Coordinates of C-alpha atoms (C1' of nucleotides) in Angstrom, one line a residue:
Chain A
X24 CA 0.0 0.0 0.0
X25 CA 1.3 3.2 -1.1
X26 CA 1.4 6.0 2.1
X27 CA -1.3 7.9 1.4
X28 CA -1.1 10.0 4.2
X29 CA 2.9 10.8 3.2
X30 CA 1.6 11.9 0.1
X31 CA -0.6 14.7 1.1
X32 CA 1.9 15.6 3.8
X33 CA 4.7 16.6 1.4
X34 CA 2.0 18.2 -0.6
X35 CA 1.1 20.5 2.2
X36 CA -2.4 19.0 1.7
X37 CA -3.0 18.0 5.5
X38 CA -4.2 20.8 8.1
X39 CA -5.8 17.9 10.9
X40 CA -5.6 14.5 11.0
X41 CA -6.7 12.1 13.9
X42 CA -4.1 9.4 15.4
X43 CA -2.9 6.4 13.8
X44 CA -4.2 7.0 10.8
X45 CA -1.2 6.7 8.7
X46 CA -0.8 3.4 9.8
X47 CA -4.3 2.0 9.4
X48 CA -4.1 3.3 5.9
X49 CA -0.6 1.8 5.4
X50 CA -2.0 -1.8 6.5
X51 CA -5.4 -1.3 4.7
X52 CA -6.9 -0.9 1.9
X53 CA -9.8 1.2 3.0
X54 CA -12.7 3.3 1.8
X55 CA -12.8 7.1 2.2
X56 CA -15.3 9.7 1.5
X57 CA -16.3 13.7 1.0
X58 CA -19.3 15.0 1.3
X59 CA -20.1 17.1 -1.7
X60 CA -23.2 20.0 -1.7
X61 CA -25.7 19.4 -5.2
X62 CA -26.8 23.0 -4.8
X63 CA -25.0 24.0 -8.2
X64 CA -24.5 21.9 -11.3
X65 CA -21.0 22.0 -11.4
X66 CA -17.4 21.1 -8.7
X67 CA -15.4 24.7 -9.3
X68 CA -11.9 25.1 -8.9
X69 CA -13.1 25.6 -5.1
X70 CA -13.8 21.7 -4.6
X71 CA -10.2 20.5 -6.5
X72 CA -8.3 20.1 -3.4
X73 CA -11.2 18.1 -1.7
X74 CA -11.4 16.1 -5.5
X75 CA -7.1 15.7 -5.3
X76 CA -7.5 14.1 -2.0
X77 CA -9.1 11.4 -3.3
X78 CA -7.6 11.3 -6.6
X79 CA -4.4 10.4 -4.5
X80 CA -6.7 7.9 -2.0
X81 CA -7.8 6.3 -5.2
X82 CA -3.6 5.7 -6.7
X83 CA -2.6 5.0 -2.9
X84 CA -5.2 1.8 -3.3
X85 CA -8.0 3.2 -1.7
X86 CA -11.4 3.2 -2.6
X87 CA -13.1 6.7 -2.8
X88 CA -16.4 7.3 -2.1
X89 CA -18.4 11.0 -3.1
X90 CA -21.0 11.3 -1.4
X91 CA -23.1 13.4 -3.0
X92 CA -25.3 15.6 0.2
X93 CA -29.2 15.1 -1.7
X94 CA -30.8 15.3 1.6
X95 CA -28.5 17.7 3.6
X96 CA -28.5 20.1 0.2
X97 CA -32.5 20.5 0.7
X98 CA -31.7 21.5 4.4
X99 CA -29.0 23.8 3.7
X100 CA -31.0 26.1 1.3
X101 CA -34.2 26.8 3.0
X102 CA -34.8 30.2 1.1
X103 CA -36.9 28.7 -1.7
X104 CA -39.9 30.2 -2.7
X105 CA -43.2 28.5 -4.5
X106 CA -44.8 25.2 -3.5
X107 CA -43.7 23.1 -5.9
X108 CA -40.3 23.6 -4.5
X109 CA -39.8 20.4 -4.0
X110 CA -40.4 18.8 -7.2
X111 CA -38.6 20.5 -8.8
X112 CA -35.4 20.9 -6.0
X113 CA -35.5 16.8 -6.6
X114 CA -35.2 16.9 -10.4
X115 CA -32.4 19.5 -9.9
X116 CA -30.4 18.0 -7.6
X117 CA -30.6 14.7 -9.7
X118 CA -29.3 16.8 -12.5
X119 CA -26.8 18.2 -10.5
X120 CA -26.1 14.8 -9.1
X121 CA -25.1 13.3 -12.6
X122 CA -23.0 16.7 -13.8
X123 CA -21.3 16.6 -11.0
X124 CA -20.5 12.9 -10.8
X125 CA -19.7 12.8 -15.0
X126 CA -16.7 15.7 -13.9
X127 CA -15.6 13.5 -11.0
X128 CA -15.0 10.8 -13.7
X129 CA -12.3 12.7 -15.3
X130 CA -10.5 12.5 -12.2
X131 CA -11.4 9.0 -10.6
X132 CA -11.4 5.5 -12.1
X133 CA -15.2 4.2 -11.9
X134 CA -14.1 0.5 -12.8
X135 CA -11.5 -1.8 -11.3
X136 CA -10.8 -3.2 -8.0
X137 CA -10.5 -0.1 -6.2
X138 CA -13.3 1.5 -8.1
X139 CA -14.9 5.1 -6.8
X140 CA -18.9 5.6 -6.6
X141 CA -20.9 7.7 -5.8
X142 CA -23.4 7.7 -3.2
X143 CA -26.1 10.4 -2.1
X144 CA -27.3 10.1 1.2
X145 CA -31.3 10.7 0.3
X146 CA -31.0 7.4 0.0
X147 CA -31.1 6.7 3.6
X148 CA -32.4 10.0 4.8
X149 CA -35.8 9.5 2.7
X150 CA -37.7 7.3 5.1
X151 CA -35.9 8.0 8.3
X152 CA -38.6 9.9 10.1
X153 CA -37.6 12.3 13.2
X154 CA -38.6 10.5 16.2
X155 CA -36.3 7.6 14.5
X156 CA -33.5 9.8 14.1
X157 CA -33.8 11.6 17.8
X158 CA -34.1 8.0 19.1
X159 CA -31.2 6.8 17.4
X160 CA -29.1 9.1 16.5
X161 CA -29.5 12.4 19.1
X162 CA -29.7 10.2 21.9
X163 CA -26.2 9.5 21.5
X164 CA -24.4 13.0 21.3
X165 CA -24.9 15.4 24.0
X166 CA -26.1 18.9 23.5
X167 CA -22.8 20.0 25.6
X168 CA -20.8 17.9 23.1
X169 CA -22.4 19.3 19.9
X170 CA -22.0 23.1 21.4
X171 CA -18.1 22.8 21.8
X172 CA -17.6 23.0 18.0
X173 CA -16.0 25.7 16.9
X174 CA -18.4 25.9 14.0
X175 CA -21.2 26.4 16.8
X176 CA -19.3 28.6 19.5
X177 CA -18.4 30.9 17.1
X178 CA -22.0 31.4 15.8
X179 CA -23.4 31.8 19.4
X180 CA -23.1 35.6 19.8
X181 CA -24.3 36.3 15.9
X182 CA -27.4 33.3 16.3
X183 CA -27.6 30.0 15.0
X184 CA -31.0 28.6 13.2
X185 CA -32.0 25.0 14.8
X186 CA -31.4 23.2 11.8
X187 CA -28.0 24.5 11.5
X188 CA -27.1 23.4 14.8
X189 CA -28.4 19.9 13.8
X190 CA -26.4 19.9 10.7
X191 CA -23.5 18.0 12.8
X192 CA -26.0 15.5 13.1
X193 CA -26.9 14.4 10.1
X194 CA -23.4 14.8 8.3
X195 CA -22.7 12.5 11.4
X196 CA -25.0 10.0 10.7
X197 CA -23.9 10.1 6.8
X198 CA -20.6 9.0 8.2
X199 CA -21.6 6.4 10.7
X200 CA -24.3 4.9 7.8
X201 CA -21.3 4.5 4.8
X202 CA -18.8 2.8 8.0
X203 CA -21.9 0.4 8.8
X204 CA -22.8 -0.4 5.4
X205 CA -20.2 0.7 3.0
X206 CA -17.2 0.0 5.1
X207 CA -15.6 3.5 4.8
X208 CA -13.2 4.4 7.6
X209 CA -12.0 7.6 7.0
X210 CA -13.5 10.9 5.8
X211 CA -12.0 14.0 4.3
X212 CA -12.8 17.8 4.2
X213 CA -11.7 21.3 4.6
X214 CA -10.5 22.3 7.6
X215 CA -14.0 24.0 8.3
X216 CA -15.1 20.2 8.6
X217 CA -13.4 19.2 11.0
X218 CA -15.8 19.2 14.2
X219 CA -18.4 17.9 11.6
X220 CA -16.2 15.0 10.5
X221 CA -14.8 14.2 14.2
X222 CA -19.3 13.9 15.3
X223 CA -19.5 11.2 12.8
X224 CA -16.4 9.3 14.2
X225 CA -18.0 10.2 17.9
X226 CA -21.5 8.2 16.9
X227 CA -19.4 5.4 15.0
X228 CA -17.7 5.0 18.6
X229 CA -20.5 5.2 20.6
X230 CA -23.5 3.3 18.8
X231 CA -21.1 0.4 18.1
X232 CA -17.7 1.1 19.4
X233 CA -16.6 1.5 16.3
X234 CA -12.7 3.1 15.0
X235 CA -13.1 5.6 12.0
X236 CA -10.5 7.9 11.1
X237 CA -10.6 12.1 9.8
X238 CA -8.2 14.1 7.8
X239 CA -8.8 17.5 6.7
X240 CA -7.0 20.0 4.3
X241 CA -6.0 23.7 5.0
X242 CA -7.4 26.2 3.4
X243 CA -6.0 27.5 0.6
X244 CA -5.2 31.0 0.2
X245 CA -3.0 33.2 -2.1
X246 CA 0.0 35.2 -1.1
X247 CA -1.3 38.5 -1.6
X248 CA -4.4 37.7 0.7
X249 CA -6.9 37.7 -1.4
X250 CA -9.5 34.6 -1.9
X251 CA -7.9 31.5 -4.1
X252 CA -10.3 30.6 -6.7
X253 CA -12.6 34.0 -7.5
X254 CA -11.9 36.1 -10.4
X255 CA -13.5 39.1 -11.5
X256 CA -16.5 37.4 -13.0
X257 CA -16.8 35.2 -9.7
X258 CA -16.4 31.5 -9.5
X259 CA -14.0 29.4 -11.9
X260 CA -16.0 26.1 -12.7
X261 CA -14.9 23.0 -13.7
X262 CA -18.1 23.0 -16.5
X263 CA -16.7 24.4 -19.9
X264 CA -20.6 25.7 -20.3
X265 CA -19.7 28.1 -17.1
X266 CA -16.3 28.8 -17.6
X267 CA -14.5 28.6 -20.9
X268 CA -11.4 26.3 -21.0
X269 CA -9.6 29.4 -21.9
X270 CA -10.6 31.3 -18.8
X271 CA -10.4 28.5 -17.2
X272 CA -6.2 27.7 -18.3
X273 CA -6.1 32.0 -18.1
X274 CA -7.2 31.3 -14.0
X275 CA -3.7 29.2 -13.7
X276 CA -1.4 31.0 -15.9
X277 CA -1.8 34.2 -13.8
X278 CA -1.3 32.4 -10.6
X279 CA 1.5 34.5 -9.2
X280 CA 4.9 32.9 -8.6
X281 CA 4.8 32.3 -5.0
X282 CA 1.5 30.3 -5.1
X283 CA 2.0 28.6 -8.3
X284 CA 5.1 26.9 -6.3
X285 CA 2.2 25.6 -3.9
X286 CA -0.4 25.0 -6.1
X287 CA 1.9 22.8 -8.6
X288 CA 2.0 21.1 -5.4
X289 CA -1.5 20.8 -4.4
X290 CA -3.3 20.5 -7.8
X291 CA -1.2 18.2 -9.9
X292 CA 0.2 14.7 -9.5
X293 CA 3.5 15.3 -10.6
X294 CA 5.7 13.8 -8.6
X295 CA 8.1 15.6 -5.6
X296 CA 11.5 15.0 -7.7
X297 CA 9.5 16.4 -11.0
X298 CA 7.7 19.2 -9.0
X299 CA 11.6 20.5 -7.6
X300 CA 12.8 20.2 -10.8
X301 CA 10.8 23.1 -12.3
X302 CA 11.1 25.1 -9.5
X303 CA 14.5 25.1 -10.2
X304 CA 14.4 25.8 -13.5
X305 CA 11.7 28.3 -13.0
X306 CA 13.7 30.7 -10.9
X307 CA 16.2 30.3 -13.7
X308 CA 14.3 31.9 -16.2
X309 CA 11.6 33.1 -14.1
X310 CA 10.1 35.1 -17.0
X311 CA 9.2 32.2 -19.1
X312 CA 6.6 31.0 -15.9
X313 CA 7.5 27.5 -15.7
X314 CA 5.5 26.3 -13.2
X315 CA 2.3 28.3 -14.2
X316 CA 2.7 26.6 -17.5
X317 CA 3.0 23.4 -16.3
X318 CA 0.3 23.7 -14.1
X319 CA -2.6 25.0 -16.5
X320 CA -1.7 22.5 -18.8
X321 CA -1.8 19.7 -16.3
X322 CA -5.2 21.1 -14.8
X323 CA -7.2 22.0 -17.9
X324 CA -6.1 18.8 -20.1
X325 CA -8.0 17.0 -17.0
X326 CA -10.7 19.1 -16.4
X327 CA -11.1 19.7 -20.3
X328 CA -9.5 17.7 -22.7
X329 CA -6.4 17.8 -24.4
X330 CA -7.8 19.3 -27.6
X331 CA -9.3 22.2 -25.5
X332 CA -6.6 22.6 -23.9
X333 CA -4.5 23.2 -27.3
X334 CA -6.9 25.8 -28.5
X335 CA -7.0 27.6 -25.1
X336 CA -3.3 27.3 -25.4
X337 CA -3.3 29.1 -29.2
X338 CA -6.2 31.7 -28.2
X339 CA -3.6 33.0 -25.7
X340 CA -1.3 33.2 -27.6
X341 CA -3.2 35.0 -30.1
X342 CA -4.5 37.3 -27.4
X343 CA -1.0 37.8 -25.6
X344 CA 2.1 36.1 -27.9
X345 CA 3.6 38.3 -30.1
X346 CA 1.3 37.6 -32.5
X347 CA 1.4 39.4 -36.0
X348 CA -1.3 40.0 -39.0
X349 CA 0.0 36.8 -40.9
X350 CA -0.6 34.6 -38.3
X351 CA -3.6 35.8 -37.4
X352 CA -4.5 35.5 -41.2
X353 CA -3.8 31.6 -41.2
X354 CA -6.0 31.1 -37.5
X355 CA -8.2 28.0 -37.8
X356 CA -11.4 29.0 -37.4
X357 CA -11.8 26.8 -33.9
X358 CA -9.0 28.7 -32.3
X359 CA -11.1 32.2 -34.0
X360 CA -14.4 30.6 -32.7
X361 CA -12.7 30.1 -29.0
X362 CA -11.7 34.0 -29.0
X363 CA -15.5 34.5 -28.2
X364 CA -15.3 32.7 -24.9
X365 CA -12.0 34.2 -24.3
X366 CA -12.7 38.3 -24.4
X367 CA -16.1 40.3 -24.8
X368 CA -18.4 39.7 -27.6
X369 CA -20.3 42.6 -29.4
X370 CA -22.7 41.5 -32.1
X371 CA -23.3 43.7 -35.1
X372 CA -26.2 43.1 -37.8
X373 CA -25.2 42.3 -41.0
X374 CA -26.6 45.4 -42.7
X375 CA -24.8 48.0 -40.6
X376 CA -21.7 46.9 -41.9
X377 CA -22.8 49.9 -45.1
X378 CA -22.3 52.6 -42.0
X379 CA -18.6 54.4 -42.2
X380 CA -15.8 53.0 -40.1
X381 CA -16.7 55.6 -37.3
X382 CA -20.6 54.9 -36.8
X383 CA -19.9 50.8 -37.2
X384 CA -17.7 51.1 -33.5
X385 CA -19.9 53.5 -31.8
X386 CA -23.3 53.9 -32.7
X387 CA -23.8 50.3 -34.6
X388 CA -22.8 48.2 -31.5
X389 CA -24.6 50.4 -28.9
X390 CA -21.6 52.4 -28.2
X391 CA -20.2 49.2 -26.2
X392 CA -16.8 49.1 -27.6
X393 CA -16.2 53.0 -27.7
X394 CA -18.5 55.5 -25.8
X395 CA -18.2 58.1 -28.3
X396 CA -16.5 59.0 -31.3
X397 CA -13.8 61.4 -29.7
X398 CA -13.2 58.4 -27.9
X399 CA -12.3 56.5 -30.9
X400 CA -10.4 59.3 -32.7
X401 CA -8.2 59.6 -29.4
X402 CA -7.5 56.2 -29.7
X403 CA -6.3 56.3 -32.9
X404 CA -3.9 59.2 -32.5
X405 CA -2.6 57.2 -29.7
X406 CA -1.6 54.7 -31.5
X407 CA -3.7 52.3 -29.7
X408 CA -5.8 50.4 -32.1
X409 CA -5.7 47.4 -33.8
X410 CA -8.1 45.0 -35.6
X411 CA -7.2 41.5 -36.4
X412 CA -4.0 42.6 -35.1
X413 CA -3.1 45.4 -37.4
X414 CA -2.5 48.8 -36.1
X415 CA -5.3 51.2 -37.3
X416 CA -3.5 54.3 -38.5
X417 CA -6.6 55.6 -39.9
X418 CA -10.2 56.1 -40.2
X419 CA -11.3 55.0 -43.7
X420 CA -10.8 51.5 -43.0
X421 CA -13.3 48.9 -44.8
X422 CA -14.7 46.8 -42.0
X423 CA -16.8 44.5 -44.0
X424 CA -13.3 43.7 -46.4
X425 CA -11.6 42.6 -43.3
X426 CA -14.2 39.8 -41.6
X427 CA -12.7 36.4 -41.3
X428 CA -14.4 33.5 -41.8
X429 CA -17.0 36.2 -42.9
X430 CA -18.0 37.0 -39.9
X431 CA -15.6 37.9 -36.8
X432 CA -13.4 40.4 -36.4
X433 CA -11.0 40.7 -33.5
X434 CA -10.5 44.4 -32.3
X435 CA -8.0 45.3 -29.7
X436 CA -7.9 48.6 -27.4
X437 CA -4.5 48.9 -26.4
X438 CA -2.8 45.5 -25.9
X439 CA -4.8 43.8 -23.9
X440 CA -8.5 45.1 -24.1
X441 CA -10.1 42.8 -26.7
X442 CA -13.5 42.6 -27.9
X443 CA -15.0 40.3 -30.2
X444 CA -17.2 41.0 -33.0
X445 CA -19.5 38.8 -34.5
X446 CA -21.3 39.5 -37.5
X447 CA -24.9 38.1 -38.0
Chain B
rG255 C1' -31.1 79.7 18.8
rG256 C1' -26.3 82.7 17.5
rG257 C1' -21.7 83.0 14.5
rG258 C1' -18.5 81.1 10.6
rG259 C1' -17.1 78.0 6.4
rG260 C1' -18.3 75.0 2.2
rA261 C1' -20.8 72.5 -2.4
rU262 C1' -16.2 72.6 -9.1
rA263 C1' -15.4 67.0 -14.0
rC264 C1' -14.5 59.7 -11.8
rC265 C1' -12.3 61.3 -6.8
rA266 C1' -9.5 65.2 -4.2
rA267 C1' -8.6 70.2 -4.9
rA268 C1' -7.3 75.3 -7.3
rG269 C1' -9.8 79.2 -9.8
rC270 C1' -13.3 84.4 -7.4
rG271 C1' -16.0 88.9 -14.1
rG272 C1' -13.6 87.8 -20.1
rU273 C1' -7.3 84.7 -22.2
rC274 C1' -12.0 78.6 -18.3
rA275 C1' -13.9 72.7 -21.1
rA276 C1' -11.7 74.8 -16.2
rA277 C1' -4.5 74.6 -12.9
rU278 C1' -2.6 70.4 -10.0
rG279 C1' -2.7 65.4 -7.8
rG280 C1' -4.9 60.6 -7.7
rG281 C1' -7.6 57.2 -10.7
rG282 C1' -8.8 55.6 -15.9
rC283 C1' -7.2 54.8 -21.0
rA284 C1' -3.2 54.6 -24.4
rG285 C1' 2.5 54.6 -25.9
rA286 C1' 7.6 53.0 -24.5
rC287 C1' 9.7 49.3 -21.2
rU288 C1' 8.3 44.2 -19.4
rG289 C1' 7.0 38.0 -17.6
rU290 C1' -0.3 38.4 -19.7
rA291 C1' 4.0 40.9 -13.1
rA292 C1' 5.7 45.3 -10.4
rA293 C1' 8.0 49.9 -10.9
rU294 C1' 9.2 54.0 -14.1
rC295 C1' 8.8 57.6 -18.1
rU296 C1' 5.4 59.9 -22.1
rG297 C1' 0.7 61.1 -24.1
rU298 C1' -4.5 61.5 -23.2
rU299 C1' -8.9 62.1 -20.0
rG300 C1' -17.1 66.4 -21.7
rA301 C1' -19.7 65.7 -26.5
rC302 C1' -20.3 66.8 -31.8
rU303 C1' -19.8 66.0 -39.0
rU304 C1' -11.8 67.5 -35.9
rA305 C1' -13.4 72.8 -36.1
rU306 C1' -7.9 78.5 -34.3
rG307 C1' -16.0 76.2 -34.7
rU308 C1' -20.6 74.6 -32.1
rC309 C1' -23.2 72.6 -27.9
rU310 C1' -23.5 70.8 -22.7
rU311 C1' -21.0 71.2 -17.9
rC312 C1' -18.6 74.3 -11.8
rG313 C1' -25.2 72.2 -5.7
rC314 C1' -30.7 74.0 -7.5
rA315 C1' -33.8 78.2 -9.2
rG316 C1' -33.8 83.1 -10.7
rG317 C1' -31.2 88.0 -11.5
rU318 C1' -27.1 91.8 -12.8
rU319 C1' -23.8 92.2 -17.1
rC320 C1' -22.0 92.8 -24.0
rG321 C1' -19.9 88.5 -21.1
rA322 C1' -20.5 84.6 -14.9
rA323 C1' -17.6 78.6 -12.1
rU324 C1' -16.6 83.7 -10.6
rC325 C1' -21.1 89.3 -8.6
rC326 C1' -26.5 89.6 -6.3
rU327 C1' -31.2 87.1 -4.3
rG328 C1' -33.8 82.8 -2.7
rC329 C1' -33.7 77.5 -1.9
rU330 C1' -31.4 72.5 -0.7
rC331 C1' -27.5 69.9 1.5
rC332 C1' -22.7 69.5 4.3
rC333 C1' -19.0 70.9 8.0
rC334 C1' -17.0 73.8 12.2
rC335 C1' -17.5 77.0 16.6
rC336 C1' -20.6 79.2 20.7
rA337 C1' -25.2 78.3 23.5

RNA sequence: GGGGGGAUACCAAAGCGGUCAAAUGGGGCAGACUGUAAAUCUGUUGACUUAUGUCUUCGCAGGUUCGAAUCCUGCUCCCCCCA
C-alpha cells in the first residue's frame, strides 16, 4: 500500500488529522469519503483540493467514495420560494447529481478493483422519520458535546437557526451509515469540517464502538491575501458551459509565482523530484513561468481535454504572444471561434456593416466598444488600435473587407483590451 | 437659537468677471519598457460631421452684465465654533 497519508503531507495538503491514521491506511486498503453539496450543477476550482485528495486515496489503493449531500442540500438552502419547491429541488439535484459525478469521472477510475462511486445520502435520509432519528441518533451526542464545535461557539453571539445546529447531526449519521454499510473508515474535508467529521467518528464509537479515522485540508489562500479561486467574474467552474477552458487555463497561468510553487503542489500529481525540478528551472528563467505553465496545462487537459486545452493554449497566444497579421490570417477557425469565450463579444447586424468606419464602433454596437467617437479618434492618435491585429492608422478603414471567416473580427484597445465582433 | 465656512469634472482640490472645457494630484485609458507581473517615463482624459467652430458642464432656481464657475437674491444639503 502506497502512504497515502505521506503523500498529502509533502504536498502541504494535511491541516488535521486524527491518530494512527497513517498506519491503518498503510495496512489497509480502505474506503474514504467527502461529502459534496448538489446545490450547483457544477465542482469549481473551489472543490479541487477536496477532489485531489481522493484522486491520491484512489492511486494509494484506496477506494473513494463522493458522497453526494441530496438530503442535507434540501436543508442547507431553505430560502426557496413556490410550492412546488420540492419537485422541482428533486429533479435538480438529480441533475446536478449526474453533472457533477460525470466531472468526478475525469478524475477518478469508476471501474477496477478499487473503483470510486458515488453515493447520495437521500438514499437513507428518505424514510428516516424524526422520532427515529432523535431516538437513534441524538440520543447518543450530547447537546454539551455538539456546542463545543467551533463551528457552533463561534455562531453563538451572531445566532444560529436550529437546523444548523443539527447539521452536525446528520453529516454524522452520513458518516456512521457508509462505515456500517459501505465499510468506509475515514472521511475527508476542509478544515471547516473538522468538528463535523470528528461527530460522525463520535456516533461510530458510541453506537457500536466503532474506529473511523478524519483528515482534513488547509485552506488555501494566495499570497497577496486575497481569496484563491474567485476572479473578476466570480467563480472558476470545472463546466466548460460556465467557464470557458480558456478562462479556465487563463485562472492558472496568472497564478503569481509564489502560489504557483504551492499550487503545482497541491493541484497536480507530478511527482516531488519532477515538482523541484521546475522550480529550479523556473527561478532560472523566471520570466518564461515554468511552473504556471505546467500547471494550466496539467489542470485544464484533466478538467477539459487535451484538444481544449491546445486551443485555449493558441487563443492565448493570439490574445498575448507576439502575435502578427500573418498569423492571425492563417488562424483556424476553432481557435477564431474560442476567442468569443475568451474576451467580450459585441454582435453587429449584417446590414450595418454599409455605415462608415466611425458609426460601425460607436453607434452600430450600442456604443459598447467605444462611448463616443472622440473616444475613438483619441485612440487612434494614440496609437492604440488594432483589428485583427493590425494597427489602425486611420479612419477609412473597410470593415466588412476585413471579416474572417465572414464574420468575426478581432479588435483590440491597447494591448490587452479585446472585444470580439461577430457579425450576423 | 447665535456665528463662521463650504458645495467645481470619476475622486481630491485650485480658480473668485472675459485669455475657463476649467490649474494640480490621484484614478482611468493609451504609448515605451516588461514575464499576460511590479516599478518607471510619455501622451491622453465632456460631446459633436476635428473645427484657431458649435453645444453641454462648476449644488438648485432666478437675477445683474456685451460677457458669470466667478457678482447679487432665494432654496437645498454638508462641516466647524458658541449656547
Amino acid at each position: 500500500m502506497k502512504n497515502f497519508v505521506e503523500e498529502l503531507k509533502w504536498r502541504g495538503l494535511i491541516h488535521d488529522i486524527t491518530p494512527s491514521t497513517e498506519e491503518f491506511l498503510l495496512n489497509n486498503s480502505s474506503s474514504g469519503y467527502i461529502g459534496f453539496d448538489p446545490t450547483a450543477d457544477s465542482l469549481h476550482i473551489g472543490n479541487l483540493v477536496q477532489i485531489m485528495t481522493l484522486v491520491h486515496f484512489q492511486k494509494c489503493g484506496h477506494k473513494p467514495i463522493i458522497l453526494i449531500g441530496g438530503a442535507t442540500g434540501m436543508i442547507g438552502d431553505p430560502s426557496g420560494k413556490s410550492k412546488e419547491r420540492k419537485f422541482l429541488d428533486e429533479k435538480k439535484l438529480i441533475d446536478n447529481q449526474n453533472k457533477i459525478r460525470s466531472q468526478f469521472e475525469k478524475f477518478l477510475d469508476f471501474s477496477g478493483n478499487n473503483s470510486a462511486s458515488v453515493v447520495n445520502n437521500k438514499t437513507w435520509f428518505e424514510n428516516f422519520n424524526l422520532l427515529e432519528f432523535l431516538r437513534n441518533v441524538g440520543k447518543h451526542i450530547s447537546v454539551n458535546y455538539m456546542m463545543a464545535k467551533d463551528s457552533v461557539k463561534n455562531r453563538l453571539e451572531t445566532g444560529i437557526s436550529f437546523t444548523e445546529f443539527t447539521y452536525q447531526l446528520i453529516q454524522g449519521y452520513d458518516f456512521y451509515w457508509l462505515w456500517k454499510n459501505k465499510d468506509v473508515k475515514i472521511q475527508f474535508g476542509g478544515s471547516d469540517q473538522w468538528g463535523n467529521i470528528l461527530t460522525g467518528n463520535e456516533l461510530i464509537r458510541r453506537l457500536e464502538g466503532g474506529e473511523s479515522y478524519a483528515l482534513t485540508t488547509p485552506l488555501i489562500t494566495k499570497s497577496d491575501g486575497g481569496k484563491f479561486g474567485k476572479t473578476e467574474d466570480g467563480n472558476v467552474w470545472l463546466d466548460e458551459n460556465k467557464t470557458s477552458p480558456y478562462k479556465f487555463y487563463q485562472f492558472w497561468i496568472n497564478v503569481s509565482d509564489e502560489d504557483a510553487k504551492v499550487f503545482i503542489k497541491i493541484f497536480t500529481q507530478k511527482s516531488n523530484n519532477e515538482i523541484k525540478k521546475l522550480i529550479v528551472n523556473h527561478d532560472k528563467e523566471p520570466h518564461l513561468r515554468i511552473i504556471q505553465n505546467a500547471l494550466a496545462e496539467e489542470i485544464t487537459e484533466i478538467v477539459h481535454d487535451k484538444e481544449k486545452l491546445n486551443i485555449a493554449k493558441s487563443t492565448s497566444s493570439v490574445l498575448f504572444g507576439k502575435f502578427l497579421k500573418e498569423d492571425f490570417d492563417n488562424l483556424e477557425e476553432k481557435v477564431m471561434e474560442s476567442l468569443s469565450t475568451a474576451v467580450p463579444c459585441v454582435t453587429i447586424k449584417r446590414d450595418n456593416l454599409l455605415n462608415d468606419f466611425k458609426t460601425i464602433l460607436t453607434e452600430s454596437t450600442n456604443f459598447e466598444i467605444f462611448k463616443s467617437k472622440s473616444e475613438l479618434v483619441r485612440m487612434i492618435k494614440n496609437n492604440g488600435l488594432s483589428i485583427n491585429k493590425d494597427k489602425i492608422n486611420n479612419e477609412d478603414y473597410i470593415i466588412s473587407d476585413n471579416l474572417k471567416f465572414n464574420k468575426y473580427l478581432l479588435l483590440q484597445k491597447g494591448k490587452k483590451n479585446y472585444t470580439f465582433i461577430i457579425v450576423e
